[in-house]
């Protein structure tokens, strides 16, 4: 029997499965993440940690958990976890890989369509009395057939977005780690980011990258806010360096109420809901449970996090 600390109540039957396997599970209650103190107290006697992307798992936290044998993140991203610190301490880390590809790609298309056809503005105008008549020149959006979609990242989610965009008649290209990002950005009408956040990708979309884009380009971000230099994005939207942005993720999350991102023009923001379908969230829980159950039984995790760069 192992002790497992779960950092938030989860949908699906992950907790039930952990308990059925004979483990003692403690769940942090409430809708907000545990504070740092609560997280440290939560892992103090834990053998396993089921963390969320809102929980910082670093060397200090791992050192306050002398029994810890496994960390399973309820996310495909793992930028909240210091993978090198975990590796140094021999603690395996698992992620919810594979299971949220479709949901995230669907949300990317929802953002793409909403931004391309001005849905937020149209909705506001319809409700707020600005819809006076059918307007031949009103609410003109972007045609998708023939539009050039650049996908940053060559992973599963980017490919799933490409699979969805192709039937719309979009011209799709990919840019990866070793390609000329700025040259690719200069050609694109729509840019969608699907690379993980790490030391190489932090602020990859900075002022220079934004300046390389077309003045009417749409930037979509469903990965992590930190891949984009948000101050530079706000400036670019005000200056018309790019046309619009659609963000599922911001930096920080959520932005404070007075954050200038909220007043940037043509910027659609939703609250990090890429994986937010009941089916996907249940699958993510199962993935985390599978990783914990395997590691606590001394077996390899089915979906481990990528190895840290120095490993
Ligand atoms: C969500 O953003 C995830 O990484 O799972």
PDB file of C-alpha atoms and ligand atoms in Angstrom:
ATOM      1  CA  UNK A   1       0.000   0.000   0.000  1.00  0.00           C
ATOM      2  CA  UNK A   2       1.371   3.377  -1.040  1.00  0.00           C
ATOM      3  CA  UNK A   3       0.309   6.883  -0.084  1.00  0.00           C
ATOM      4  CA  UNK A   4      -0.685   9.048  -3.018  1.00  0.00           C
ATOM      5  CA  UNK A   5      -1.318  12.780  -2.923  1.00  0.00           C
ATOM      6  CA  UNK A   6      -3.628  14.074  -5.654  1.00  0.00           C
ATOM      7  CA  UNK A   7      -3.456  17.823  -6.150  1.00  0.00           C
ATOM      8  CA  UNK A   8      -7.128  18.334  -7.143  1.00  0.00           C
ATOM      9  CA  UNK A   9     -10.354  16.393  -7.487  1.00  0.00           C
ATOM     10  CA  UNK A  10     -10.440  14.782 -10.937  1.00  0.00           C
ATOM     11  CA  UNK A  11     -13.187  13.638 -13.288  1.00  0.00           C
ATOM     12  CA  UNK A  12     -13.412   9.960 -14.264  1.00  0.00           C
ATOM     13  CA  UNK A  13     -12.428   6.938 -12.227  1.00  0.00           C
ATOM     14  CA  UNK A  14      -8.682   7.451 -11.741  1.00  0.00           C
ATOM     15  CA  UNK A  15      -8.967   7.905  -7.986  1.00  0.00           C
ATOM     16  CA  UNK A  16     -11.220   4.857  -7.686  1.00  0.00           C
ATOM     17  CA  UNK A  17      -8.648   2.792  -9.577  1.00  0.00           C
ATOM     18  CA  UNK A  18      -5.822   3.934  -7.307  1.00  0.00           C
ATOM     19  CA  UNK A  19      -7.911   3.071  -4.234  1.00  0.00           C
ATOM     20  CA  UNK A  20      -9.008  -0.277  -5.687  1.00  0.00           C
ATOM     21  CA  UNK A  21      -5.335  -1.103  -6.142  1.00  0.00           C
ATOM     22  CA  UNK A  22      -5.042  -0.754  -2.369  1.00  0.00           C
ATOM     23  CA  UNK A  23      -3.405   2.671  -2.201  1.00  0.00           C
ATOM     24  CA  UNK A  24      -4.254   5.374   0.302  1.00  0.00           C
ATOM     25  CA  UNK A  25      -5.259   8.463  -1.668  1.00  0.00           C
ATOM     26  CA  UNK A  26      -5.456  11.981  -0.267  1.00  0.00           C
ATOM     27  CA  UNK A  27      -7.057  14.594  -2.498  1.00  0.00           C
ATOM     28  CA  UNK A  28      -6.505  18.314  -2.151  1.00  0.00           C
ATOM     29  CA  UNK A  29     -10.033  19.721  -1.892  1.00  0.00           C
ATOM     30  CA  UNK A  30     -11.540  22.836  -3.402  1.00  0.00           C
ATOM     31  CA  UNK A  31     -11.406  24.280  -6.867  1.00  0.00           C
ATOM     32  CA  UNK A  32      -8.105  26.147  -6.482  1.00  0.00           C
ATOM     33  CA  UNK A  33      -4.672  24.501  -6.631  1.00  0.00           C
ATOM     34  CA  UNK A  34      -2.888  23.726  -3.374  1.00  0.00           C
ATOM     35  CA  UNK A  35      -0.746  26.571  -2.116  1.00  0.00           C
ATOM     36  CA  UNK A  36       2.982  25.880  -2.014  1.00  0.00           C
ATOM     37  CA  UNK A  37       2.674  25.063   1.699  1.00  0.00           C
ATOM     38  CA  UNK A  38      -0.260  22.733   1.101  1.00  0.00           C
ATOM     39  CA  UNK A  39       1.616  20.969  -1.683  1.00  0.00           C
ATOM     40  CA  UNK A  40       4.723  20.547   0.461  1.00  0.00           C
ATOM     41  CA  UNK A  41       2.605  19.235   3.340  1.00  0.00           C
ATOM     42  CA  UNK A  42       0.695  16.986   0.917  1.00  0.00           C
ATOM     43  CA  UNK A  43       3.796  15.232  -0.393  1.00  0.00           C
ATOM     44  CA  UNK A  44       5.617  15.012   2.955  1.00  0.00           C
ATOM     45  CA  UNK A  45       4.680  11.348   3.440  1.00  0.00           C
ATOM     46  CA  UNK A  46       3.592  10.520  -0.091  1.00  0.00           C
ATOM     47  CA  UNK A  47       4.965   7.723  -2.246  1.00  0.00           C
ATOM     48  CA  UNK A  48       3.191   9.060  -5.305  1.00  0.00           C
ATOM     49  CA  UNK A  49       2.130  12.501  -6.491  1.00  0.00           C
ATOM     50  CA  UNK A  50      -0.572  13.159  -9.060  1.00  0.00           C
ATOM     51  CA  UNK A  51       0.178  16.750 -10.044  1.00  0.00           C
ATOM     52  CA  UNK A  52      -1.596  19.243 -12.275  1.00  0.00           C
ATOM     53  CA  UNK A  53      -0.037  21.802 -14.590  1.00  0.00           C
ATOM     54  CA  UNK A  54      -0.747  24.419 -11.938  1.00  0.00           C
ATOM     55  CA  UNK A  55       1.604  22.706  -9.443  1.00  0.00           C
ATOM     56  CA  UNK A  56       5.308  23.548  -9.456  1.00  0.00           C
ATOM     57  CA  UNK A  57       7.266  20.359  -8.857  1.00  0.00           C
ATOM     58  CA  UNK A  58      10.887  21.322  -8.341  1.00  0.00           C
ATOM     59  CA  UNK A  59      13.911  20.208  -6.339  1.00  0.00           C
ATOM     60  CA  UNK A  60      12.667  21.886  -3.169  1.00  0.00           C
ATOM     61  CA  UNK A  61       9.326  20.104  -3.360  1.00  0.00           C
ATOM     62  CA  UNK A  62      10.955  16.753  -4.150  1.00  0.00           C
ATOM     63  CA  UNK A  63      13.316  17.194  -1.201  1.00  0.00           C
ATOM     64  CA  UNK A  64      10.328  17.667   1.075  1.00  0.00           C
ATOM     65  CA  UNK A  65       8.994  14.269  -0.061  1.00  0.00           C
ATOM     66  CA  UNK A  66      11.572  11.721   1.095  1.00  0.00           C
ATOM     67  CA  UNK A  67       9.346   8.720   0.243  1.00  0.00           C
ATOM     68  CA  UNK A  68       8.358   9.924  -3.198  1.00  0.00           C
ATOM     69  CA  UNK A  69       8.739   7.278  -5.901  1.00  0.00           C
ATOM     70  CA  UNK A  70       6.641   8.632  -8.742  1.00  0.00           C
ATOM     71  CA  UNK A  71       5.099  11.800 -10.154  1.00  0.00           C
ATOM     72  CA  UNK A  72       2.282  11.578 -12.686  1.00  0.00           C
ATOM     73  CA  UNK A  73       1.263  14.837 -14.313  1.00  0.00           C
ATOM     74  CA  UNK A  74      -2.373  15.304 -15.322  1.00  0.00           C
ATOM     75  CA  UNK A  75      -1.217  17.050 -18.519  1.00  0.00           C
ATOM     76  CA  UNK A  76       0.726  16.287 -21.655  1.00  0.00           C
ATOM     77  CA  UNK A  77       2.986  19.277 -20.980  1.00  0.00           C
ATOM     78  CA  UNK A  78       5.426  19.029 -18.111  1.00  0.00           C
ATOM     79  CA  UNK A  79       6.991  22.491 -17.942  1.00  0.00           C
ATOM     80  CA  UNK A  80       5.668  22.703 -14.365  1.00  0.00           C
ATOM     81  CA  UNK A  81       8.056  19.903 -13.417  1.00  0.00           C
ATOM     82  CA  UNK A  82      11.821  20.181 -13.090  1.00  0.00           C
ATOM     83  CA  UNK A  83      12.584  16.975 -14.956  1.00  0.00           C
ATOM     84  CA  UNK A  84      16.302  17.186 -14.245  1.00  0.00           C
ATOM     85  CA  UNK A  85      15.639  17.505 -10.501  1.00  0.00           C
ATOM     86  CA  UNK A  86      13.353  14.463 -10.619  1.00  0.00           C
ATOM     87  CA  UNK A  87      15.903  12.460 -12.645  1.00  0.00           C
ATOM     88  CA  UNK A  88      18.682  13.395 -10.205  1.00  0.00           C
ATOM     89  CA  UNK A  89      16.562  11.951  -7.399  1.00  0.00           C
ATOM     90  CA  UNK A  90      15.631   8.858  -9.403  1.00  0.00           C
ATOM     91  CA  UNK A  91      11.934   9.781  -9.455  1.00  0.00           C
ATOM     92  CA  UNK A  92      10.134   8.837 -12.675  1.00  0.00           C
ATOM     93  CA  UNK A  93       7.730  11.383 -14.139  1.00  0.00           C
ATOM     94  CA  UNK A  94       4.770  10.488 -16.324  1.00  0.00           C
ATOM     95  CA  UNK A  95       2.598  12.631 -18.565  1.00  0.00           C
ATOM     96  CA  UNK A  96      -0.848  12.232 -20.103  1.00  0.00           C
ATOM     97  CA  UNK A  97       0.460  11.722 -23.604  1.00  0.00           C
ATOM     98  CA  UNK A  98      -1.685  10.759 -26.632  1.00  0.00           C
ATOM     99  CA  UNK A  99      -5.079  11.095 -24.970  1.00  0.00           C
ATOM    100  CA  UNK A 100      -5.609  14.828 -25.442  1.00  0.00           C
ATOM    101  CA  UNK A 101      -4.455  15.127 -29.045  1.00  0.00           C
ATOM    102  CA  UNK A 102      -7.934  15.226 -30.585  1.00  0.00           C
ATOM    103  CA  UNK A 103      -9.501  17.532 -28.017  1.00  0.00           C
ATOM    104  CA  UNK A 104      -6.646  20.028 -28.328  1.00  0.00           C
ATOM    105  CA  UNK A 105      -6.690  19.899 -32.123  1.00  0.00           C
ATOM    106  CA  UNK A 106     -10.473  20.422 -32.085  1.00  0.00           C
ATOM    107  CA  UNK A 107     -10.081  23.467 -29.855  1.00  0.00           C
ATOM    108  CA  UNK A 108      -7.369  24.819 -32.142  1.00  0.00           C
ATOM    109  CA  UNK A 109      -9.797  24.589 -35.063  1.00  0.00           C
ATOM    110  CA  UNK A 110     -12.514  26.233 -32.973  1.00  0.00           C
ATOM    111  CA  UNK A 111     -10.175  29.146 -32.252  1.00  0.00           C
ATOM    112  CA  UNK A 112      -9.048  29.292 -35.877  1.00  0.00           C
ATOM    113  CA  UNK A 113     -12.610  29.431 -37.180  1.00  0.00           C
ATOM    114  CA  UNK A 114     -13.777  31.842 -34.495  1.00  0.00           C
ATOM    115  CA  UNK A 115     -10.920  34.261 -35.092  1.00  0.00           C
ATOM    116  CA  UNK A 116     -10.961  33.937 -38.886  1.00  0.00           C
ATOM    117  CA  UNK A 117     -14.687  34.755 -39.027  1.00  0.00           C
ATOM    118  CA  UNK A 118     -14.771  37.336 -36.199  1.00  0.00           C
ATOM    119  CA  UNK A 119     -17.185  35.340 -34.048  1.00  0.00           C
ATOM    120  CA  UNK A 120     -16.489  37.163 -30.762  1.00  0.00           C
ATOM    121  CA  UNK A 121     -17.092  40.552 -32.395  1.00  0.00           C
ATOM    122  CA  UNK A 122     -20.155  39.289 -34.272  1.00  0.00           C
ATOM    123  CA  UNK A 123     -21.628  37.832 -31.113  1.00  0.00           C
ATOM    124  CA  UNK A 124     -21.097  41.058 -29.191  1.00  0.00           C
ATOM    125  CA  UNK A 125     -22.545  43.141 -32.007  1.00  0.00           C
ATOM    126  CA  UNK A 126     -25.613  40.908 -32.313  1.00  0.00           C
ATOM    127  CA  UNK A 127     -26.360  41.166 -28.597  1.00  0.00           C
ATOM    128  CA  UNK A 128     -25.451  44.813 -28.131  1.00  0.00           C
ATOM    129  CA  UNK A 129     -27.630  46.391 -30.824  1.00  0.00           C
ATOM    130  CA  UNK A 130     -25.045  46.891 -33.561  1.00  0.00           C
ATOM    131  CA  UNK A 131     -26.727  44.406 -35.922  1.00  0.00           C
ATOM    132  CA  UNK A 132     -28.910  46.863 -37.854  1.00  0.00           C
ATOM    133  CA  UNK A 133     -29.219  45.007 -41.135  1.00  0.00           C
ATOM    134  CA  UNK A 134     -27.505  42.496 -43.409  1.00  0.00           C
ATOM    135  CA  UNK A 135     -24.325  44.338 -44.351  1.00  0.00           C
ATOM    136  CA  UNK A 136     -22.503  43.566 -47.603  1.00  0.00           C
ATOM    137  CA  UNK A 137     -19.302  44.908 -46.119  1.00  0.00           C
ATOM    138  CA  UNK A 138     -19.890  44.054 -42.497  1.00  0.00           C
ATOM    139  CA  UNK A 139     -18.014  41.509 -40.364  1.00  0.00           C
ATOM    140  CA  UNK A 140     -15.802  40.382 -43.230  1.00  0.00           C
ATOM    141  CA  UNK A 141     -13.550  37.529 -42.236  1.00  0.00           C
ATOM    142  CA  UNK A 142     -10.877  35.429 -43.797  1.00  0.00           C
ATOM    143  CA  UNK A 143     -11.471  32.716 -46.393  1.00  0.00           C
ATOM    144  CA  UNK A 144      -9.831  29.467 -45.309  1.00  0.00           C
ATOM    145  CA  UNK A 145      -9.528  27.782 -48.703  1.00  0.00           C
ATOM    146  CA  UNK A 146      -6.047  28.525 -49.937  1.00  0.00           C
ATOM    147  CA  UNK A 147      -4.944  30.169 -46.677  1.00  0.00           C
ATOM    148  CA  UNK A 148      -1.432  29.205 -45.634  1.00  0.00           C
ATOM    149  CA  UNK A 149      -1.391  27.530 -42.236  1.00  0.00           C
ATOM    150  CA  UNK A 150       1.979  27.194 -40.546  1.00  0.00           C
ATOM    151  CA  UNK A 151       2.160  24.675 -37.717  1.00  0.00           C
ATOM    152  CA  UNK A 152       5.026  25.167 -35.292  1.00  0.00           C
ATOM    153  CA  UNK A 153       6.082  21.780 -33.944  1.00  0.00           C
ATOM    154  CA  UNK A 154       6.155  18.385 -35.572  1.00  0.00           C
ATOM    155  CA  UNK A 155       4.342  16.426 -32.871  1.00  0.00           C
ATOM    156  CA  UNK A 156       1.003  14.651 -32.632  1.00  0.00           C
ATOM    157  CA  UNK A 157      -1.174  17.677 -31.906  1.00  0.00           C
ATOM    158  CA  UNK A 158       0.235  19.708 -34.807  1.00  0.00           C
ATOM    159  CA  UNK A 159      -0.400  16.769 -37.132  1.00  0.00           C
ATOM    160  CA  UNK A 160      -3.961  16.407 -35.825  1.00  0.00           C
ATOM    161  CA  UNK A 161      -4.550  20.108 -36.547  1.00  0.00           C
ATOM    162  CA  UNK A 162      -3.170  19.619 -40.065  1.00  0.00           C
ATOM    163  CA  UNK A 163      -5.533  16.665 -40.579  1.00  0.00           C
ATOM    164  CA  UNK A 164      -8.461  18.888 -39.648  1.00  0.00           C
ATOM    165  CA  UNK A 165      -7.330  21.933 -41.641  1.00  0.00           C
ATOM    166  CA  UNK A 166      -6.660  20.029 -44.837  1.00  0.00           C
ATOM    167  CA  UNK A 167     -10.314  19.399 -45.743  1.00  0.00           C
ATOM    168  CA  UNK A 168     -10.898  23.159 -45.406  1.00  0.00           C
ATOM    169  CA  UNK A 169      -8.521  23.575 -48.351  1.00  0.00           C
ATOM    170  CA  UNK A 170      -5.759  25.188 -46.345  1.00  0.00           C
ATOM    171  CA  UNK A 171      -2.141  24.969 -47.499  1.00  0.00           C
ATOM    172  CA  UNK A 172      -0.278  23.450 -44.594  1.00  0.00           C
ATOM    173  CA  UNK A 173       3.383  23.573 -43.702  1.00  0.00           C
ATOM    174  CA  UNK A 174       5.313  22.656 -40.580  1.00  0.00           C
ATOM    175  CA  UNK A 175       8.318  24.203 -38.937  1.00  0.00           C
ATOM    176  CA  UNK A 176      10.456  22.283 -36.455  1.00  0.00           C
ATOM    177  CA  UNK A 177      13.428  22.858 -34.211  1.00  0.00           C
ATOM    178  CA  UNK A 178      16.031  23.044 -36.967  1.00  0.00           C
ATOM    179  CA  UNK A 179      14.105  25.044 -39.560  1.00  0.00           C
ATOM    180  CA  UNK A 180      14.178  28.763 -40.342  1.00  0.00           C
ATOM    181  CA  UNK A 181      11.273  29.979 -38.218  1.00  0.00           C
ATOM    182  CA  UNK A 182      11.262  33.586 -39.408  1.00  0.00           C
ATOM    183  CA  UNK A 183      11.277  32.627 -43.084  1.00  0.00           C
ATOM    184  CA  UNK A 184       8.329  30.276 -42.445  1.00  0.00           C
ATOM    185  CA  UNK A 185       6.440  32.926 -40.448  1.00  0.00           C
ATOM    186  CA  UNK A 186       6.819  35.431 -43.287  1.00  0.00           C
ATOM    187  CA  UNK A 187       4.850  33.146 -45.639  1.00  0.00           C
ATOM    188  CA  UNK A 188       1.987  32.209 -43.326  1.00  0.00           C
ATOM    189  CA  UNK A 189      -1.538  33.594 -43.055  1.00  0.00           C
ATOM    190  CA  UNK A 190      -2.274  31.613 -39.925  1.00  0.00           C
ATOM    191  CA  UNK A 191       0.299  30.343 -37.433  1.00  0.00           C
ATOM    192  CA  UNK A 192      -0.565  27.729 -34.831  1.00  0.00           C
ATOM    193  CA  UNK A 193       1.884  26.829 -32.073  1.00  0.00           C
ATOM    194  CA  UNK A 194       2.177  23.177 -31.045  1.00  0.00           C
ATOM    195  CA  UNK A 195       5.622  22.788 -29.485  1.00  0.00           C
ATOM    196  CA  UNK A 196       6.256  22.214 -25.786  1.00  0.00           C
ATOM    197  CA  UNK A 197       7.486  25.016 -23.531  1.00  0.00           C
ATOM    198  CA  UNK A 198      11.120  24.512 -22.567  1.00  0.00           C
ATOM    199  CA  UNK A 199      14.333  26.539 -22.429  1.00  0.00           C
ATOM    200  CA  UNK A 200      14.622  26.415 -26.224  1.00  0.00           C
ATOM    201  CA  UNK A 201      11.069  27.536 -26.965  1.00  0.00           C
ATOM    202  CA  UNK A 202      10.475  30.120 -24.217  1.00  0.00           C
ATOM    203  CA  UNK A 203       9.630  33.434 -25.936  1.00  0.00           C
ATOM    204  CA  UNK A 204      10.307  31.844 -29.312  1.00  0.00           C
ATOM    205  CA  UNK A 205       7.573  34.123 -30.671  1.00  0.00           C
ATOM    206  CA  UNK A 206       9.192  37.399 -29.686  1.00  0.00           C
ATOM    207  CA  UNK A 207       9.087  40.879 -31.216  1.00  0.00           C
ATOM    208  CA  UNK A 208      11.366  39.826 -34.085  1.00  0.00           C
ATOM    209  CA  UNK A 209       9.250  36.767 -34.881  1.00  0.00           C
ATOM    210  CA  UNK A 210       6.076  38.840 -34.780  1.00  0.00           C
ATOM    211  CA  UNK A 211       7.702  41.430 -37.054  1.00  0.00           C
ATOM    212  CA  UNK A 212       8.463  38.656 -39.539  1.00  0.00           C
ATOM    213  CA  UNK A 213       4.750  37.764 -39.799  1.00  0.00           C
ATOM    214  CA  UNK A 214       2.251  39.213 -42.275  1.00  0.00           C
ATOM    215  CA  UNK A 215       0.358  42.268 -41.003  1.00  0.00           C
ATOM    216  CA  UNK A 216      -2.941  40.393 -41.260  1.00  0.00           C
ATOM    217  CA  UNK A 217      -1.637  37.110 -39.844  1.00  0.00           C
ATOM    218  CA  UNK A 218      -3.542  35.232 -37.157  1.00  0.00           C
ATOM    219  CA  UNK A 219      -1.503  33.679 -34.338  1.00  0.00           C
ATOM    220  CA  UNK A 220      -3.064  30.776 -32.428  1.00  0.00           C
ATOM    221  CA  UNK A 221      -1.545  29.455 -29.206  1.00  0.00           C
ATOM    222  CA  UNK A 222      -2.891  26.331 -27.515  1.00  0.00           C
ATOM    223  CA  UNK A 223       0.370  25.094 -25.975  1.00  0.00           C
ATOM    224  CA  UNK A 224       1.834  27.282 -23.229  1.00  0.00           C
ATOM    225  CA  UNK A 225       1.719  31.051 -22.822  1.00  0.00           C
ATOM    226  CA  UNK A 226       5.462  31.215 -22.231  1.00  0.00           C
ATOM    227  CA  UNK A 227       6.259  30.269 -25.845  1.00  0.00           C
ATOM    228  CA  UNK A 228       5.060  33.762 -26.776  1.00  0.00           C
ATOM    229  CA  UNK A 229       6.547  36.984 -25.424  1.00  0.00           C
ATOM    230  CA  UNK A 230       3.182  38.332 -24.357  1.00  0.00           C
ATOM    231  CA  UNK A 231       4.311  41.950 -23.982  1.00  0.00           C
ATOM    232  CA  UNK A 232       5.614  41.835 -27.554  1.00  0.00           C
ATOM    233  CA  UNK A 233       2.342  40.268 -28.739  1.00  0.00           C
ATOM    234  CA  UNK A 234       0.293  43.008 -27.088  1.00  0.00           C
ATOM    235  CA  UNK A 235       2.472  45.630 -28.750  1.00  0.00           C
ATOM    236  CA  UNK A 236       2.227  43.883 -32.124  1.00  0.00           C
ATOM    237  CA  UNK A 237      -1.581  43.732 -31.934  1.00  0.00           C
ATOM    238  CA  UNK A 238      -1.810  47.429 -31.066  1.00  0.00           C
ATOM    239  CA  UNK A 239       0.665  48.370 -33.789  1.00  0.00           C
ATOM    240  CA  UNK A 240      -0.952  46.143 -36.427  1.00  0.00           C
ATOM    241  CA  UNK A 241       2.282  44.196 -36.900  1.00  0.00           C
ATOM    242  CA  UNK A 242       0.027  41.130 -36.986  1.00  0.00           C
ATOM    243  CA  UNK A 243      -3.741  41.034 -37.447  1.00  0.00           C
ATOM    244  CA  UNK A 244      -5.099  38.932 -34.645  1.00  0.00           C
ATOM    245  CA  UNK A 245      -4.435  36.318 -31.998  1.00  0.00           C
ATOM    246  CA  UNK A 246      -6.436  33.480 -30.493  1.00  0.00           C
ATOM    247  CA  UNK A 247      -5.094  32.268 -27.167  1.00  0.00           C
ATOM    248  CA  UNK A 248      -6.010  29.249 -25.090  1.00  0.00           C
ATOM    249  CA  UNK A 249      -2.958  29.931 -22.965  1.00  0.00           C
ATOM    250  CA  UNK A 250      -1.417  33.077 -21.525  1.00  0.00           C
ATOM    251  CA  UNK A 251       1.498  34.091 -19.350  1.00  0.00           C
ATOM    252  CA  UNK A 252       0.674  34.171 -16.474  1.00  0.00           C
ATOM    253  CA  UNK A 253      -2.482  32.082 -16.167  1.00  0.00           C
ATOM    254  CA  UNK A 254      -4.928  33.520 -15.612  1.00  0.00           C
ATOM    255  CA  UNK A 255      -3.792  37.050 -16.429  1.00  0.00           C
ATOM    256  CA  UNK A 256      -4.703  39.486 -13.635  1.00  0.00           C
ATOM    257  CA  UNK A 257      -7.893  41.473 -14.264  1.00  0.00           C
ATOM    258  CA  UNK A 258      -5.954  44.581 -15.332  1.00  0.00           C
ATOM    259  CA  UNK A 259      -3.536  42.722 -17.626  1.00  0.00           C
ATOM    260  CA  UNK A 260      -3.095  44.594 -20.931  1.00  0.00           C
ATOM    261  CA  UNK A 261      -3.699  41.351 -22.848  1.00  0.00           C
ATOM    262  CA  UNK A 262      -7.426  41.877 -22.211  1.00  0.00           C
ATOM    263  CA  UNK A 263      -7.405  45.223 -24.031  1.00  0.00           C
ATOM    264  CA  UNK A 264      -5.233  44.152 -26.954  1.00  0.00           C
ATOM    265  CA  UNK A 265      -7.262  44.491 -30.171  1.00  0.00           C
ATOM    266  CA  UNK A 266      -8.423  41.405 -32.093  1.00  0.00           C
ATOM    267  CA  UNK A 267      -7.358  39.060 -29.340  1.00  0.00           C
ATOM    268  CA  UNK A 268      -9.611  36.132 -28.501  1.00  0.00           C
ATOM    269  CA  UNK A 269      -8.850  34.521 -25.134  1.00  0.00           C
ATOM    270  CA  UNK A 270     -10.258  31.338 -23.614  1.00  0.00           C
ATOM    271  CA  UNK A 271      -9.243  29.839 -20.244  1.00  0.00           C
ATOM    272  CA  UNK A 272      -6.842  26.996 -21.162  1.00  0.00           C
ATOM    273  CA  UNK A 273      -9.525  24.548 -22.264  1.00  0.00           C
ATOM    274  CA  UNK A 274      -7.629  22.595 -24.938  1.00  0.00           C
ATOM    275  CA  UNK A 275      -8.209  19.258 -23.213  1.00  0.00           C
ATOM    276  CA  UNK A 276     -11.536  20.215 -21.653  1.00  0.00           C
ATOM    277  CA  UNK A 277     -13.916  17.506 -22.777  1.00  0.00           C
ATOM    278  CA  UNK A 278     -15.316  15.036 -20.260  1.00  0.00           C
ATOM    279  CA  UNK A 279     -13.946  12.102 -22.273  1.00  0.00           C
ATOM    280  CA  UNK A 280     -10.444  13.520 -22.560  1.00  0.00           C
ATOM    281  CA  UNK A 281     -10.205  14.612 -18.949  1.00  0.00           C
ATOM    282  CA  UNK A 282     -11.273  11.125 -17.809  1.00  0.00           C
ATOM    283  CA  UNK A 283      -8.668   9.614 -20.131  1.00  0.00           C
ATOM    284  CA  UNK A 284      -6.008  11.947 -18.727  1.00  0.00           C
ATOM    285  CA  UNK A 285      -6.873  10.723 -15.231  1.00  0.00           C
ATOM    286  CA  UNK A 286      -6.548   7.124 -16.368  1.00  0.00           C
ATOM    287  CA  UNK A 287      -3.217   7.888 -17.968  1.00  0.00           C
ATOM    288  CA  UNK A 288      -1.959   9.416 -14.712  1.00  0.00           C
ATOM    289  CA  UNK A 289      -3.292   6.433 -12.750  1.00  0.00           C
ATOM    290  CA  UNK A 290      -1.595   3.996 -15.155  1.00  0.00           C
ATOM    291  CA  UNK A 291       1.704   5.830 -14.712  1.00  0.00           C
ATOM    292  CA  UNK A 292       1.448   5.842 -10.916  1.00  0.00           C
ATOM    293  CA  UNK A 293       0.329   2.226 -10.639  1.00  0.00           C
ATOM    294  CA  UNK A 294       3.189   1.075 -12.856  1.00  0.00           C
ATOM    295  CA  UNK A 295       5.883   3.105 -11.092  1.00  0.00           C
ATOM    296  CA  UNK A 296       4.671   2.142  -7.621  1.00  0.00           C
ATOM    297  CA  UNK A 297       4.849  -1.504  -8.698  1.00  0.00           C
ATOM    298  CA  UNK A 298       8.440  -0.927  -9.792  1.00  0.00           C
ATOM    299  CA  UNK A 299       7.604  -1.039 -13.502  1.00  0.00           C
ATOM    300  CA  UNK A 300       8.292   1.541 -16.215  1.00  0.00           C
ATOM    301  CA  UNK A 301       5.603   4.180 -16.683  1.00  0.00           C
ATOM    302  CA  UNK A 302       3.571   3.586 -19.866  1.00  0.00           C
ATOM    303  CA  UNK A 303       3.757   7.272 -20.860  1.00  0.00           C
ATOM    304  CA  UNK A 304       6.868   8.825 -19.334  1.00  0.00           C
ATOM    305  CA  UNK A 305       7.808  12.483 -19.656  1.00  0.00           C
ATOM    306  CA  UNK A 306      10.569  13.240 -22.161  1.00  0.00           C
ATOM    307  CA  UNK A 307      14.075  12.876 -20.795  1.00  0.00           C
ATOM    308  CA  UNK A 308      15.541  16.102 -19.438  1.00  0.00           C
ATOM    309  CA  UNK A 309      18.031  17.722 -21.864  1.00  0.00           C
ATOM    310  CA  UNK A 310      21.058  16.894 -19.682  1.00  0.00           C
ATOM    311  CA  UNK A 311      20.104  13.228 -19.116  1.00  0.00           C
TER     312      UNK A 311
HETATM  313  C1  LIG B   1      -2.635  20.969 -21.184  1.00  0.00           C
HETATM  314  O1  LIG B   1      -2.305  22.067 -21.481  1.00  0.00           O
HETATM  315  C2  LIG B   1      -1.739  19.872 -21.050  1.00  0.00           C
HETATM  316  O2  LIG B   1      -0.524  20.034 -21.172  1.00  0.00           O
HETATM  317  O3  LIG B   1      -2.239  18.779 -20.804  1.00  0.00           O
END
